[in-house]
PDB file of C-alpha atoms in Angstrom:
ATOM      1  CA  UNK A   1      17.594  18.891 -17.182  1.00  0.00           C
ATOM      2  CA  UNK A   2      20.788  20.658 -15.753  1.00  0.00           C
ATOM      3  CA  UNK A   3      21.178  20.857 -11.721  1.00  0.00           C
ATOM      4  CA  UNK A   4      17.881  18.310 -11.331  1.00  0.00           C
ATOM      5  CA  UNK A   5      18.312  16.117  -8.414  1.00  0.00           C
ATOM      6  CA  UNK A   6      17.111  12.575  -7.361  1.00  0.00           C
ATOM      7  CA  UNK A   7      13.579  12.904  -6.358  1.00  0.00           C
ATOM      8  CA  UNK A   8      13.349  11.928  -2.862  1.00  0.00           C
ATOM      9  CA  UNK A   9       9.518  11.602  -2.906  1.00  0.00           C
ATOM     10  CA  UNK A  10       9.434   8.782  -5.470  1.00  0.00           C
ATOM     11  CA  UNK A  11      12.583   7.320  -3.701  1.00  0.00           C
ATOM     12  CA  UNK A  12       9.574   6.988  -0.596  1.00  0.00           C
ATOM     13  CA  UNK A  13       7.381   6.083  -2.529  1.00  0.00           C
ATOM     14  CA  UNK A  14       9.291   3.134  -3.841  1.00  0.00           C
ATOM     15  CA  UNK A  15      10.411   2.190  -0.664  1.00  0.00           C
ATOM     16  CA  UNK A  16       7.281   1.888   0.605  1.00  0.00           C
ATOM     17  CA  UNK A  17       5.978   0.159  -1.572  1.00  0.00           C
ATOM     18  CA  UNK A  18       8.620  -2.547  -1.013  1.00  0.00           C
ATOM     19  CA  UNK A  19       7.455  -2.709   2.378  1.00  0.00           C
ATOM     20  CA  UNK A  20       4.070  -2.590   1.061  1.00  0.00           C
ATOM     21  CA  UNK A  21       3.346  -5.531  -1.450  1.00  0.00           C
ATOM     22  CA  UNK A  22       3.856  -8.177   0.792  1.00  0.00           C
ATOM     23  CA  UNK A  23       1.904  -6.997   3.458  1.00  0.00           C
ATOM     24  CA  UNK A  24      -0.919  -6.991   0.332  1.00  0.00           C
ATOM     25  CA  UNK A  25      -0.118 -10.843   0.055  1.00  0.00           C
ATOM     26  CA  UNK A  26      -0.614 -11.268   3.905  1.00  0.00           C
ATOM     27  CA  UNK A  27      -3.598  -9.416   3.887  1.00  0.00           C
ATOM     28  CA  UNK A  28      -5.390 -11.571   0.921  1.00  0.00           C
ATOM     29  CA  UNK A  29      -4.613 -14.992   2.683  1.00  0.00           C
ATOM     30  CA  UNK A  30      -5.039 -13.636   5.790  1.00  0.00           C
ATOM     31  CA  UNK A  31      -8.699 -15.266   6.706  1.00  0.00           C
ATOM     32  CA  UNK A  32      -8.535 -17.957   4.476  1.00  0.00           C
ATOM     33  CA  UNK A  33      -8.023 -20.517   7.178  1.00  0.00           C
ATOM     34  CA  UNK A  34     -11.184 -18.970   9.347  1.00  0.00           C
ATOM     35  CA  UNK A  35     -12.802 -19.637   6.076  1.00  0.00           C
ATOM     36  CA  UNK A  36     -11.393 -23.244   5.291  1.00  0.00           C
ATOM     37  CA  UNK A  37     -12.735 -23.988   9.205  1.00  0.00           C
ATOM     38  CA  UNK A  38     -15.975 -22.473   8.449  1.00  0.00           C
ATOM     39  CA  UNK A  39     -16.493 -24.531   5.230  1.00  0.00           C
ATOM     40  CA  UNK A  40     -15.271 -27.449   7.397  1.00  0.00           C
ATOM     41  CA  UNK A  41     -17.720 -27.572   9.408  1.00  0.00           C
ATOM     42  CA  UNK A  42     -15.656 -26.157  12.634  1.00  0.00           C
ATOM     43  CA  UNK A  43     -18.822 -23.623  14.157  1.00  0.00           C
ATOM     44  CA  UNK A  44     -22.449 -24.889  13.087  1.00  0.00           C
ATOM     45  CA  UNK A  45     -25.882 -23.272  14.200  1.00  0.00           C
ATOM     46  CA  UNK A  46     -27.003 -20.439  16.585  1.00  0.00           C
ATOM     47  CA  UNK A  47     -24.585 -17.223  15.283  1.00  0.00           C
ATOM     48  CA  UNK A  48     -22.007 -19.545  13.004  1.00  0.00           C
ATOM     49  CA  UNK A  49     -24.447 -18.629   9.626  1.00  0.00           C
ATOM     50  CA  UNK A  50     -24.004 -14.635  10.437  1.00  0.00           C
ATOM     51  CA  UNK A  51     -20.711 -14.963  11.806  1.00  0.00           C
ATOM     52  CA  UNK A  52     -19.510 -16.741   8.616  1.00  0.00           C
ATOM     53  CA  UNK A  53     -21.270 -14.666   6.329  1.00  0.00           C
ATOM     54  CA  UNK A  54     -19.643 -11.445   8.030  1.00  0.00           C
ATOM     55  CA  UNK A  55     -16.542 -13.286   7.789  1.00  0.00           C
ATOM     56  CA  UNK A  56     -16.508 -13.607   3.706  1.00  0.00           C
ATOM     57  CA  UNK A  57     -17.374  -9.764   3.516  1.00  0.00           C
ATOM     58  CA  UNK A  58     -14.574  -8.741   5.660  1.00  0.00           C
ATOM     59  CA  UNK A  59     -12.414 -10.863   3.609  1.00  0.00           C
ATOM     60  CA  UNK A  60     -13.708  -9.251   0.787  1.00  0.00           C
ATOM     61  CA  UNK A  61     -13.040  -5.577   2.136  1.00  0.00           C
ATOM     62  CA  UNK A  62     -10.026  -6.019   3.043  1.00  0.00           C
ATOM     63  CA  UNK A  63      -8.254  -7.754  -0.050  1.00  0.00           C
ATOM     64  CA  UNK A  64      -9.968  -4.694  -1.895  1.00  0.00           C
ATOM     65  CA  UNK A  65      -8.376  -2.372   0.655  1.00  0.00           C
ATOM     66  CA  UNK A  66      -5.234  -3.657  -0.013  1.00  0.00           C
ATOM     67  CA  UNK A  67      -5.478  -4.088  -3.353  1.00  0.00           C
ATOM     68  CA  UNK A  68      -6.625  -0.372  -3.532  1.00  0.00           C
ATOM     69  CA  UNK A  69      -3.518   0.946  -1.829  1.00  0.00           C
ATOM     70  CA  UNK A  70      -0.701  -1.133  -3.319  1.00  0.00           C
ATOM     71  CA  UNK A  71      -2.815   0.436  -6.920  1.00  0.00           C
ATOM     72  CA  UNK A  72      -2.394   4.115  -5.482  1.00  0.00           C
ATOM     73  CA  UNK A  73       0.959   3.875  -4.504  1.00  0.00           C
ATOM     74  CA  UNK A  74       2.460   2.329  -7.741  1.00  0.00           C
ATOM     75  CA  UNK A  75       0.109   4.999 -10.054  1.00  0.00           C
ATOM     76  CA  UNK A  76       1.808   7.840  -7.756  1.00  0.00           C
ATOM     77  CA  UNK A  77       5.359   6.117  -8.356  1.00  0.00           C
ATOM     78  CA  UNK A  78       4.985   5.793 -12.028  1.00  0.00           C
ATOM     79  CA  UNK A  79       3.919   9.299 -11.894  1.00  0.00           C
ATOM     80  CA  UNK A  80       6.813  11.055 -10.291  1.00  0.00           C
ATOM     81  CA  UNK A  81       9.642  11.840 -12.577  1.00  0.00           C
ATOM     82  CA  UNK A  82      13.229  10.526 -11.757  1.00  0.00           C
ATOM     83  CA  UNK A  83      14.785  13.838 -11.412  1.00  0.00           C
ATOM     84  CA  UNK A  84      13.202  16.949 -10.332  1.00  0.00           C
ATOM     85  CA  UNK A  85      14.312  20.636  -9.551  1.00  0.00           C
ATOM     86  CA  UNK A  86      16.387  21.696  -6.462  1.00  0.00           C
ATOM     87  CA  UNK A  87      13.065  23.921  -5.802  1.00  0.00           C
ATOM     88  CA  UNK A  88      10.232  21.621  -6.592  1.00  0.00           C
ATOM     89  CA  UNK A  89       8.092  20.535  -3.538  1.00  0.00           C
ATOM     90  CA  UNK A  90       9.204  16.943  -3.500  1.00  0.00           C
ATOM     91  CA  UNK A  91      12.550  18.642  -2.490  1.00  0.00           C
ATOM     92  CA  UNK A  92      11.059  20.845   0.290  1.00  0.00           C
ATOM     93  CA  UNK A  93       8.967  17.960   1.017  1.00  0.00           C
ATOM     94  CA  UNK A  94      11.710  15.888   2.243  1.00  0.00           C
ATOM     95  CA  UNK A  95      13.433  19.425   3.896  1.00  0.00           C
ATOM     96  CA  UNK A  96      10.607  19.116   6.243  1.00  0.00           C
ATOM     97  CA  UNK A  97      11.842  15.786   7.772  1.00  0.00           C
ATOM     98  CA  UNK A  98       9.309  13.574   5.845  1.00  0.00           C
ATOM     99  CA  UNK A  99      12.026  11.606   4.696  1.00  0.00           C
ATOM    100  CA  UNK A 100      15.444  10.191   6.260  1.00  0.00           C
TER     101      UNK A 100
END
């Protein structure tokens, strides 16, 4: 189309993911060692057995938190085209100091 422009929003978007996809990565490995000490033996008896077991579903919640996100982000970036109107709202989106 004649006169598009860049589309700042998916230029966000992608950068944000960048910053995001690691953070996924840290996020999944993030309790494993509380849950290689658990399996280890490290806490045994009185709270350990409800502690642990609150442990694996926290670990659980928040790889699918992260997981969730990073999946949001990237279907809104593949959604956004390239180039959009001097007018559309990604435009006035980043005219009201969303974006750098």
């Amino acid at each position: 189309m004649t006169g598009d422009v860049p589309n700042p929003y998916k230029h966000a978007v992608g950068r944000a993911l960048t910053t995001l996809r690691p953070q996924v990565h840290a996020a999944a490995i993030a309790l494993e060692a509380a849950k290689k000490a658990f399996a280890a033996g490290a806490w045994t008896g009185g709270a350990s057995g409800a502690f642990a077991a609150d442990l694996q579903g926290r670990d659980k919640a928040v790889k699918a938190a992260a997981t969730a996100c990073l999946t949001e982000l990237e279907t809104i970036y593949r959604g956004e085209p390239e180039q959009v109107a001097p007018t559309a709202w990604q435009i006035r989106w980043r005219n009201q100091g969303r974006v750098e």
